[in-house]
Every structure is written in structure tokens, then in C-alpha cells.
Coordinates of N, CA and C in Angstrom, one line a residue:
M408 N 0.8 -1.2 0.0 CA 0.0 0.0 0.0 C 0.9 1.3 0.0
N409 N 2.0 1.2 0.7 CA 3.0 2.3 0.6 C 2.5 3.7 0.9
A410 N 1.8 3.8 2.0 CA 1.3 5.1 2.5 C 1.6 5.1 4.0
P411 N 1.9 6.3 4.6 CA 2.1 6.4 6.0 C 0.8 5.9 6.8
V412 N 1.0 5.2 7.9 CA -0.1 4.7 8.7 C -0.8 5.8 9.4
S413 N -0.2 6.4 10.4 CA -0.9 7.4 11.1 C 0.0 8.3 12.0
L414 N -0.3 9.5 12.2 CA 0.4 10.4 13.1 C -0.7 11.0 13.9
S415 N -0.3 11.6 15.0 CA -1.3 12.4 15.8 C -1.3 13.8 15.3
P416 N -2.3 14.3 14.7 CA -2.4 15.7 14.2 C -2.4 16.7 15.3
I417 N -2.7 16.3 16.5 CA -2.7 17.3 17.6 C -1.5 17.1 18.6
H418 N -0.6 16.2 18.2 CA 0.5 15.9 19.1 C 1.4 17.1 19.3
D419 N 1.8 17.9 18.3 CA 2.7 19.0 18.4 C 2.0 20.1 19.3
A420 N 0.7 20.3 19.0 CA 0.0 21.4 19.8 C -0.1 21.0 21.3
L421 N -0.3 19.7 21.6 CA -0.4 19.3 23.0 C 1.0 19.3 23.6
L422 N 2.0 18.9 22.8 CA 3.3 18.9 23.4 C 3.8 20.3 23.7
A423 N 3.4 21.3 22.8 CA 3.8 22.6 23.1 C 3.2 23.2 24.4
R424 N 2.0 22.7 24.7 CA 1.4 23.1 26.0 C 2.0 22.4 27.2
N425 N 2.5 21.2 27.0 CA 3.1 20.4 28.1 C 4.5 19.9 27.7
P426 N 5.5 20.8 27.6 CA 6.7 20.3 27.0 C 7.5 19.3 27.9
L427 N 7.2 19.2 29.2 CA 7.9 18.2 30.0 C 7.5 16.8 29.7
S428 N 6.4 16.6 29.0 CA 5.9 15.3 28.7 C 6.3 14.9 27.3
A429 N 7.6 14.8 27.0 CA 8.1 14.7 25.6 C 8.1 13.3 25.1
D430 N 8.0 12.3 26.0 CA 8.1 10.9 25.6 C 6.8 10.4 25.2
W431 N 6.4 10.5 23.9 CA 5.1 10.2 23.4 C 4.8 8.7 23.6
S432 N 5.9 7.8 23.5 CA 5.7 6.4 23.6 C 5.2 6.0 25.0
V433 N 5.6 6.8 26.0 CA 5.2 6.4 27.3 C 3.9 7.0 27.7
M434 N 3.7 8.3 27.4 CA 2.5 9.0 27.8 C 2.1 10.1 26.9
P435 N 0.9 10.2 26.4 CA 0.5 11.3 25.5 C 0.7 12.6 26.3
P436 N 1.2 13.7 25.6 CA 1.5 14.9 26.3 C 0.2 15.7 26.6
V437 N -0.8 15.0 27.2 CA -2.0 15.7 27.5 C -2.0 16.1 29.0
V438 N -1.5 15.3 29.8 CA -1.4 15.5 31.2 C 0.1 15.3 31.7
L439 N 0.6 16.2 32.4 CA 2.0 16.1 32.8 C 2.3 14.9 33.7
G440 N 1.4 14.5 34.4 CA 1.5 13.3 35.3 C 0.2 12.9 35.8
F441 N 0.1 11.6 36.1 CA -1.1 11.1 36.7 C -1.1 11.4 38.2
D442 N -1.9 12.5 38.5 CA -1.8 13.0 39.9 C -2.9 12.5 40.8
G443 N -3.5 11.4 40.4 CA -4.6 10.8 41.2 C -6.0 11.3 40.9
D444 N -6.0 12.4 40.1 CA -7.3 13.0 39.7 C -7.7 12.4 38.3
D445 N -6.8 11.8 37.6 CA -7.1 11.2 36.3 C -8.3 10.2 36.4
A446 N -8.2 9.3 37.4 CA -9.2 8.3 37.5 C -10.6 8.9 37.8
Q447 N -10.5 10.0 38.6 CA -11.8 10.7 39.0 C -12.4 11.3 37.8
R448 N -11.5 12.0 37.0 CA -12.0 12.7 35.7 C -12.6 11.6 34.8
A449 N -11.9 10.5 34.6 CA -12.3 9.4 33.7 C -13.7 8.9 34.2
A450 N -13.9 8.8 35.5 CA -15.1 8.2 35.9 C -16.3 9.1 35.7
I451 N -16.1 10.4 35.7 CA -17.2 11.4 35.4 C -17.3 11.6 33.9
V452 N -16.4 12.2 33.3 CA -16.3 12.3 31.8 C -14.9 12.7 31.4
G453 N -14.2 11.7 30.8 CA -12.8 12.0 30.4 C -12.6 11.9 28.9
I454 N -11.6 12.6 28.4 CA -11.2 12.5 27.0 C -9.7 12.3 26.9
A455 N -9.4 11.3 26.1 CA -8.0 10.9 25.9 C -7.7 10.9 24.4
D456 N -6.5 11.3 24.0 CA -6.1 11.3 22.6 C -5.5 10.0 22.2
L457 N -6.1 9.3 21.3 CA -5.5 8.0 20.8 C -5.1 8.2 19.3
S458 N -4.8 9.4 18.9 CA -4.5 9.6 17.5 C -3.2 9.0 17.1
H459 N -2.3 8.6 18.0 CA -1.0 8.1 17.7 C -1.1 6.5 17.4
L460 N -2.2 5.9 17.7 CA -2.3 4.5 17.5 C -2.1 4.1 16.0
P461 N -1.6 3.0 15.7 CA -1.4 2.6 14.3 C -2.7 2.5 13.6
R462 N -2.7 3.0 12.3 CA -4.0 3.1 11.6 C -3.7 3.0 10.1
A463 N -4.6 2.3 9.4 CA -4.5 2.3 8.0 C -5.9 2.2 7.3
G464 N -6.0 2.6 6.1 CA -7.3 2.5 5.4 C -7.1 2.0 4.0
A465 N -8.2 1.5 3.5 CA -8.3 1.1 2.1 C -9.7 1.2 1.6
K466 N -9.8 1.4 0.3 CA -11.1 1.5 -0.3 C -11.1 1.0 -1.8
G467 N -12.2 0.9 -2.3 CA -12.3 0.4 -3.7 C -13.1 -0.9 -3.8
P468 N -13.5 -1.2 -5.1 CA -14.4 -2.4 -5.3 C -13.7 -3.7 -4.8
G469 N -12.4 -3.7 -4.8 CA -11.7 -5.0 -4.4 C -11.3 -5.0 -3.0
A470 N -11.6 -3.9 -2.2 CA -11.0 -3.8 -0.8 C -11.5 -4.9 0.1
A471 N -12.8 -5.2 0.0 CA -13.3 -6.2 1.0 C -12.7 -7.6 0.7
G472 N -12.6 -8.0 -0.5 CA -11.9 -9.3 -0.8 C -10.5 -9.3 -0.5
W473 N -9.8 -8.2 -0.7 CA -8.4 -8.1 -0.4 C -8.1 -8.2 1.1
L474 N -8.9 -7.5 1.9 CA -8.8 -7.6 3.4 C -9.1 -9.0 3.9
A475 N -10.1 -9.6 3.3 CA -10.5 -11.0 3.7 C -9.4 -11.9 3.4
A476 N -8.7 -11.8 2.2 CA -7.6 -12.6 1.8 C -6.4 -12.5 2.8
L477 N -6.3 -11.3 3.4 CA -5.2 -11.1 4.4 C -5.6 -11.5 5.8
G478 N -6.8 -12.1 5.9 CA -7.2 -12.7 7.2 C -8.0 -11.8 8.1
L479 N -8.4 -10.6 7.6 CA -9.2 -9.7 8.5 C -10.7 -10.1 8.4
P480 N -11.4 -9.9 9.5 CA -12.9 -10.1 9.4 C -13.5 -8.9 8.6
V481 N -14.3 -9.3 7.7 CA -14.9 -8.2 6.8 C -16.4 -8.3 7.0
L482 N -16.9 -7.2 7.6 CA -18.3 -7.1 7.8 C -19.1 -6.8 6.5
H483 N -20.3 -7.4 6.4 CA -21.1 -7.2 5.2 C -21.9 -5.9 5.3
Q484 N -22.3 -5.5 6.5 CA -23.1 -4.4 6.8 C -22.3 -3.1 6.7
P485 N -22.7 -2.1 5.9 CA -22.1 -0.8 5.9 C -22.2 -0.1 7.2
N486 N -21.2 0.7 7.6 CA -21.2 1.5 8.8 C -21.3 0.5 10.0
S487 N -20.4 -0.4 10.0 CA -20.4 -1.4 11.2 C -18.9 -1.6 11.5
W488 N -18.6 -2.3 12.6 CA -17.3 -2.5 13.0 C -17.2 -3.8 13.9
T489 N -16.0 -4.3 14.0 CA -15.8 -5.4 14.9 C -14.3 -5.3 15.5
T490 N -14.1 -6.0 16.6 CA -12.8 -6.0 17.2 C -11.9 -7.0 16.6
L491 N -10.6 -6.7 16.7 CA -9.5 -7.6 16.3 C -8.9 -8.3 17.5
T492 N -8.2 -9.4 17.3 CA -7.7 -10.2 18.4 C -6.8 -9.5 19.4
D493 N -6.0 -8.6 18.9 CA -5.0 -7.9 19.7 C -5.5 -6.5 20.2
G494 N -6.9 -6.3 20.2 CA -7.4 -5.1 20.7 C -7.7 -4.0 19.8
G495 N -7.3 -4.1 18.5 CA -7.7 -3.1 17.5 C -9.1 -3.4 17.0
L496 N -9.4 -2.7 15.9 CA -10.7 -2.8 15.3 C -10.6 -2.6 13.8
V497 N -11.6 -3.2 13.1 CA -11.8 -2.9 11.7 C -13.2 -2.4 11.5
A498 N -13.4 -1.3 10.7 CA -14.7 -0.7 10.5 C -14.9 -0.6 9.0
R499 N -16.2 -0.8 8.6 CA -16.6 -0.7 7.2 C -17.3 0.6 7.1
L500 N -16.8 1.6 6.4 CA -17.3 2.9 6.3 C -18.1 3.0 4.9
G501 N -19.4 2.9 5.0 CA -20.1 2.8 3.7 C -19.9 1.4 3.1
F502 N -19.9 1.4 1.8 CA -19.9 0.0 1.1 C -18.5 -0.4 0.8
S503 N -17.5 0.5 0.5 CA -16.3 0.1 -0.1 C -15.0 0.7 0.6
E504 N -15.2 1.3 1.7 CA -14.0 1.9 2.4 C -13.9 1.2 3.8
F505 N -12.7 1.0 4.2 CA -12.4 0.3 5.5 C -11.3 1.0 6.3
L506 N -11.5 1.0 7.6 CA -10.5 1.6 8.5 C -10.1 0.5 9.5
V507 N -8.7 0.3 9.6 CA -8.2 -0.6 10.6 C -7.4 0.2 11.6
D508 N -7.6 0.1 12.9 CA -7.1 0.9 13.9 C -6.6 0.2 15.1
G509 N -5.4 0.5 15.6 CA -5.0 0.0 16.9 C -4.3 -1.3 17.0
D510 N -4.1 -2.0 15.9 CA -3.3 -3.2 15.9 C -2.1 -3.1 14.9
A511 N -0.9 -2.9 15.5 CA 0.3 -2.7 14.7 C 0.6 -3.8 13.8
S512 N 0.4 -5.1 14.2 CA 0.7 -6.2 13.4 C -0.1 -6.2 12.1
I513 N -1.4 -5.9 12.3 CA -2.3 -5.9 11.1 C -2.0 -4.7 10.2
T514 N -1.8 -3.5 10.8 CA -1.5 -2.4 9.9 C -0.2 -2.6 9.2
D515 N 0.8 -3.2 9.8 CA 2.0 -3.5 9.1 C 1.8 -4.4 8.0
T516 N 1.0 -5.4 8.2 CA 0.7 -6.4 7.1 C 0.0 -5.7 5.9
L517 N -0.9 -4.8 6.2 CA -1.6 -4.0 5.2 C -0.6 -3.2 4.4
M518 N 0.3 -2.5 5.1 CA 1.3 -1.6 4.5 C 2.3 -2.4 3.6
Q519 N 2.6 -3.6 4.0 CA 3.6 -4.4 3.2 C 3.0 -5.2 2.1
A520 N 1.6 -5.4 2.1 CA 1.0 -6.2 1.1 C 1.1 -5.5 -0.3
G521 N 1.2 -6.3 -1.3 CA 1.3 -5.8 -2.7 C 0.0 -5.1 -3.1
R522 N 0.1 -4.2 -4.0 CA -1.1 -3.5 -4.6 C -1.8 -4.5 -5.5
V523 N -3.1 -4.4 -5.5 CA -4.0 -5.2 -6.3 C -5.0 -4.3 -7.0
A524 N -5.5 -4.8 -8.1 CA -6.5 -4.0 -8.8 C -7.8 -3.8 -8.0
G525 N -8.3 -2.6 -8.0 CA -9.5 -2.3 -7.3 C -9.4 -2.0 -5.9
V526 N -8.1 -1.8 -5.4 CA -7.9 -1.5 -4.0 C -7.0 -0.2 -3.9
Y527 N -7.4 0.7 -3.2 CA -6.6 2.0 -3.1 C -6.4 2.4 -1.7
P528 N -5.1 2.7 -1.3 CA -4.8 3.1 0.1 C -5.5 4.4 0.4
V529 N -5.9 4.5 1.7 CA -6.5 5.8 2.2 C -5.5 6.3 3.3
L530 N -5.0 7.5 3.2 CA -4.2 8.0 4.2 C -5.0 8.4 5.4
R531 N -4.8 7.8 6.6 CA -5.6 8.0 7.8 C -4.8 8.9 8.8
Q532 N -4.8 10.2 8.6 CA -4.2 11.1 9.5 C -5.2 11.7 10.4
D533 N -6.2 10.9 10.9 CA -7.3 11.4 11.7 C -6.8 11.9 13.1
A534 N -7.5 12.8 13.7 CA -7.5 12.9 15.1 C -8.5 11.8 15.7
S535 N -8.0 11.1 16.7 CA -8.9 10.1 17.3 C -8.9 10.2 18.8
F536 N -10.1 10.3 19.3 CA -10.2 10.4 20.8 C -11.1 9.3 21.4
V537 N -11.0 9.1 22.6 CA -11.9 8.3 23.4 C -12.6 9.1 24.4
L538 N -13.9 9.0 24.5 CA -14.7 9.7 25.5 C -15.3 8.7 26.5
C539 N -15.2 8.9 27.8 CA -15.7 7.9 28.7 C -16.3 8.6 29.9
G540 N -17.0 7.8 30.7 CA -17.5 8.2 32.0 C -19.0 8.2 32.2
A541 N -19.4 8.3 33.4 CA -20.8 8.3 33.7 C -21.6 9.4 33.1
R542 N -21.0 10.5 32.8 CA -21.7 11.7 32.3 C -21.4 11.9 30.8
V543 N -20.8 10.9 30.1 CA -20.4 11.1 28.8 C -21.6 11.4 27.8
N544 N -22.7 10.9 28.1 CA -23.9 11.1 27.3 C -24.3 12.6 27.3
E545 N -24.1 13.2 28.5 CA -24.4 14.7 28.6 C -23.5 15.5 27.6
L546 N -22.3 15.1 27.6 CA -21.4 15.8 26.6 C -21.8 15.6 25.2
L547 N -22.2 14.3 24.9 CA -22.6 14.0 23.5 C -23.9 14.8 23.1
L548 N -24.8 14.9 24.1 CA -26.0 15.7 23.8 C -25.8 17.1 23.6
Q549 N -24.7 17.7 24.2 CA -24.4 19.1 24.0 C -23.7 19.4 22.7
T550 N -23.1 18.4 22.1 CA -22.3 18.6 20.9 C -22.9 18.0 19.6
C551 N -23.9 17.1 19.7 CA -24.4 16.4 18.6 C -25.9 16.1 18.7
N552 N -26.6 16.1 17.6 CA -28.1 15.9 17.7 C -28.5 14.5 17.5
V553 N -27.5 13.5 17.5 CA -27.8 12.1 17.3 C -28.1 11.5 18.7
D554 N -29.1 10.6 18.7 CA -29.4 9.8 19.9 C -28.4 8.6 19.9
F555 N -27.4 8.7 20.7 CA -26.4 7.7 20.7 C -26.8 6.4 21.5
R556 N -28.0 6.4 22.0 CA -28.5 5.1 22.5 C -28.7 4.1 21.5
A557 N -28.8 4.5 20.2 CA -28.8 3.5 19.1 C -27.5 2.7 19.1
L558 N -26.4 3.3 19.4 CA -25.1 2.6 19.4 C -25.1 1.6 20.6
D559 N -25.7 2.0 21.7 CA -25.7 1.1 22.8 C -26.5 -0.2 22.5
A560 N -27.6 0.0 21.7 CA -28.5 -1.1 21.4 C -27.9 -2.0 20.3
E561 N -27.1 -1.4 19.4 CA -26.5 -2.1 18.3 C -25.0 -2.0 18.4
P562 N -24.4 -2.9 19.1 CA -22.9 -2.8 19.5 C -22.0 -2.9 18.3
S563 N -22.4 -3.3 17.1 CA -21.6 -3.4 15.9 C -21.8 -2.2 15.0
K564 N -22.6 -1.3 15.4 CA -22.9 -0.1 14.5 C -22.0 1.1 14.8
L565 N -21.7 1.8 13.8 CA -21.0 3.1 13.9 C -21.8 4.2 13.2
I566 N -21.6 5.4 13.5 CA -22.3 6.5 13.0 C -21.4 7.5 12.4
L567 N -21.7 8.0 11.2 CA -21.0 9.1 10.6 C -21.9 10.3 10.7
T568 N -21.4 11.3 11.5 CA -22.3 12.5 11.8 C -21.4 13.7 12.0
S569 N -22.0 14.7 12.6 CA -21.3 16.0 12.9 C -21.3 16.2 14.4
M570 N -20.2 16.6 14.9 CA -20.1 17.0 16.4 C -19.4 18.4 16.5
A571 N -20.1 19.3 17.1 CA -19.6 20.7 17.2 C -19.2 21.2 15.9
G572 N -19.9 20.9 14.8 CA -19.7 21.3 13.5 C -18.6 20.6 12.7
V573 N -18.0 19.5 13.3 CA -17.0 18.8 12.7 C -17.5 17.4 12.3
G574 N -17.3 16.9 11.1 CA -17.7 15.6 10.7 C -16.9 14.5 11.4
I575 N -17.5 13.5 12.0 CA -16.9 12.5 12.8 C -17.4 11.1 12.4
T576 N -16.6 10.1 12.7 CA -17.0 8.7 12.8 C -17.0 8.3 14.2
I577 N -18.0 7.7 14.8 CA -18.1 7.4 16.2 C -18.7 6.1 16.4
L578 N -18.2 5.4 17.4 CA -18.8 4.1 17.8 C -18.8 4.0 19.3
H579 N -19.6 3.1 19.9 CA -19.7 2.8 21.3 C -18.9 1.5 21.5
T580 N -17.8 1.6 22.3 CA -17.0 0.5 22.6 C -17.2 0.0 24.0
R581 N -17.2 -1.3 24.2 CA -17.3 -2.0 25.5 C -15.9 -2.5 25.9
T582 N -14.9 -1.9 25.3 CA -13.5 -2.3 25.7 C -13.2 -1.9 27.2
F583 N -13.8 -0.9 27.6 CA -13.6 -0.3 29.0 C -14.7 -0.6 29.9
T584 N -14.5 -0.4 31.2 CA -15.5 -0.7 32.2 C -16.6 0.3 32.3
L585 N -16.3 1.5 31.9 CA -17.3 2.6 31.9 C -17.8 2.8 30.5
P586 N -19.0 3.6 30.3 CA -19.4 3.9 29.0 C -18.3 4.6 28.2
C587 N -18.0 4.2 27.0 CA -16.9 4.8 26.3 C -17.3 4.8 24.8
Y588 N -16.8 5.9 24.1 CA -17.0 6.1 22.7 C -15.7 6.4 22.0
R589 N -15.4 5.8 20.9 CA -14.2 6.1 20.1 C -14.7 7.0 18.9
L590 N -14.0 8.1 18.6 CA -14.3 8.9 17.5 C -13.1 9.3 16.7
W591 N -13.3 9.5 15.4 CA -12.3 10.0 14.5 C -12.8 11.2 13.8
C592 N -11.9 12.2 13.5 CA -12.3 13.3 12.6 C -11.1 13.7 11.8
D593 N -11.3 14.6 10.8 CA -10.2 15.1 10.0 C -9.2 15.8 10.9
G594 N -7.9 15.4 10.7 CA -6.9 15.9 11.6 C -6.8 17.4 11.7
T595 N -7.2 18.1 10.6 CA -7.1 19.6 10.6 C -8.0 20.2 11.6
Y596 N -9.1 19.5 12.0 CA -10.0 20.0 13.0 C -9.7 19.4 14.4
G597 N -8.7 18.6 14.5 CA -8.4 17.9 15.7 C -8.3 18.8 16.9
I598 N -7.5 19.8 16.9 CA -7.2 20.6 18.1 C -8.5 21.4 18.4
Y599 N -9.2 21.9 17.4 CA -10.5 22.6 17.7 C -11.5 21.7 18.4
L600 N -11.6 20.5 17.9 CA -12.6 19.5 18.5 C -12.1 19.1 19.9
W601 N -10.8 18.9 20.0 CA -10.2 18.5 21.3 C -10.6 19.6 22.4
D602 N -10.2 20.9 22.0 CA -10.5 22.0 23.0 C -11.9 22.1 23.3
T603 N -12.8 21.9 22.3 CA -14.3 22.0 22.6 C -14.7 20.9 23.6
L604 N -14.3 19.7 23.3 CA -14.7 18.6 24.1 C -14.1 18.7 25.5
V605 N -12.9 19.1 25.6 CA -12.3 19.2 27.0 C -13.0 20.3 27.8
G606 N -13.3 21.4 27.1 CA -14.0 22.4 27.8 C -15.4 22.0 28.4
I607 N -16.1 21.2 27.6 CA -17.4 20.7 28.1 C -17.2 19.7 29.2
A608 N -16.2 18.8 29.0 CA -15.9 17.8 30.0 C -15.6 18.5 31.3
E609 N -14.8 19.5 31.3 CA -14.4 20.2 32.5 C -15.6 20.8 33.2
E610 N -16.6 21.4 32.4 CA -17.8 21.9 33.0 C -18.6 20.9 33.7
L611 N -18.5 19.6 33.2 CA -19.3 18.5 33.8 C -18.6 17.9 35.0
G612 N -17.3 18.3 35.3 CA -16.6 17.8 36.4 C -15.5 16.8 36.0
G613 N -15.2 16.7 34.7 CA -14.2 15.8 34.2 C -13.1 16.6 33.5
G614 N -12.5 16.0 32.4 CA -11.5 16.7 31.7 C -10.6 15.8 30.9
C615 N -9.5 16.3 30.5 CA -8.6 15.4 29.7 C -7.8 14.4 30.6
I616 N -7.5 13.3 30.1 CA -6.8 12.2 30.8 C -5.8 11.6 29.9
G617 N -4.8 10.9 30.5 CA -3.9 10.2 29.7 C -4.4 8.8 29.3
R618 N -3.9 8.2 28.3 CA -4.4 6.9 27.9 C -4.4 5.8 29.0
D619 N -3.4 5.9 29.8 CA -3.3 4.9 30.9 C -4.3 5.0 32.0
A620 N -5.0 6.1 32.0 CA -6.1 6.3 32.9 C -7.5 5.8 32.5
L621 N -7.5 5.3 31.2 CA -8.8 4.8 30.8 C -9.3 3.7 31.6
P622 N -10.6 3.7 32.0 CA -11.1 2.7 32.9 C -11.3 1.4 32.3

């Protein structure tokens, strides 16, 4: 496929705000240190940046067959997703586009696989966040007019919608012990959406958290 997998489009901005947290591989530069309040914020409503996780995309009339031949689970229903063995996920966006997120071994395989007819790489430089906590639905209601209870009722469903004026892809994940949602947006809007969501989360008693604080 020969395209970069993923970068965090808000990494530099967050690092500039918190220059002491320079080791991205250890801790996202969102919070300088886990001061004991991270768990409390996460329990109420927390937001963490997962934009640095490995990610790859493909689309085209041959994409579904190509991914299946590489051993990935390919869902038949558009706008649906499923988990991968090592904790990542694969999502079908519409009929012929796919997103693979969070599993380095799978994304490496996709990157190294040869090009085939009808399959085109998609550069996935999204901003990607996780929202969690007991009051997360209040944040969602303030920023989006979608009833996200539909995602709770249909665990394999994802929604393409708009949040605070930014187009997003969002799903409800049961990976964590508290209600949690994963979302992706165009990286150029990442810092704006981050700041908007953090501001609302703080009003609700939560705020930004590091990845290791996810419940």
C-alpha cells in the first residue's frame, strides 16, 4: 500500500502546551503526570487522545476481498465494526471503504501487502479520541443531535455524523468498564474539537486524561 499509517495531528500542539511530557511512547502529552485525579475525571467524563495508534485505510471495489484474503474479518453491513484479536478494530465505512485501527501487526501487514486491482490506500491522519465516564452522554447531547442510545443497542454499529460542526465517525466500545466512545475526525479539525470537548468535559466535572487512565 506504501502510505504512512498514522500520526497524531494534535501531538505537536499538545506537546507545546506540556513540554515536560516529551516521551510520546510512554504517555501522551495531555497531562504532565497522573496526579490521582485522572481516575476521577475518567469516571465522570474523560477525554484521551488516541491519534497516535497505528491506523490504515483502504477503499475500492476490491477492498473487501483483499482484506479478507489477508485474514481480516470483513463485515457485510455498511457502517459497522468489529474488534480484532489484539485489541484493535476494523470498521466498514459505507460500502467500499475500510478503517483498521489500533493493531500494529495488522496495519504493518496491510502496508507491506502488494497492490492489487480495485484497492486504493487511504491516508488516515485522523485525530482520534476516546470519551468515557458516567456523564459522557451529557457531553454528547451538548455537541451532537444524534441519539447515541442506538449505538448502545446495536454494538456493531457506527455513525458518521457531525459533532460541534466537525464531521466524525463514532462508535460505542465496550472495551472499557465505563461507557466509552471512540471517534475519529479530520486531523485539521483535531485541536479545535479537542479543545471544545475538553471544555465541556471540565464543565461537567471531568477533563482530559492520559491513555493509561482509561477505565
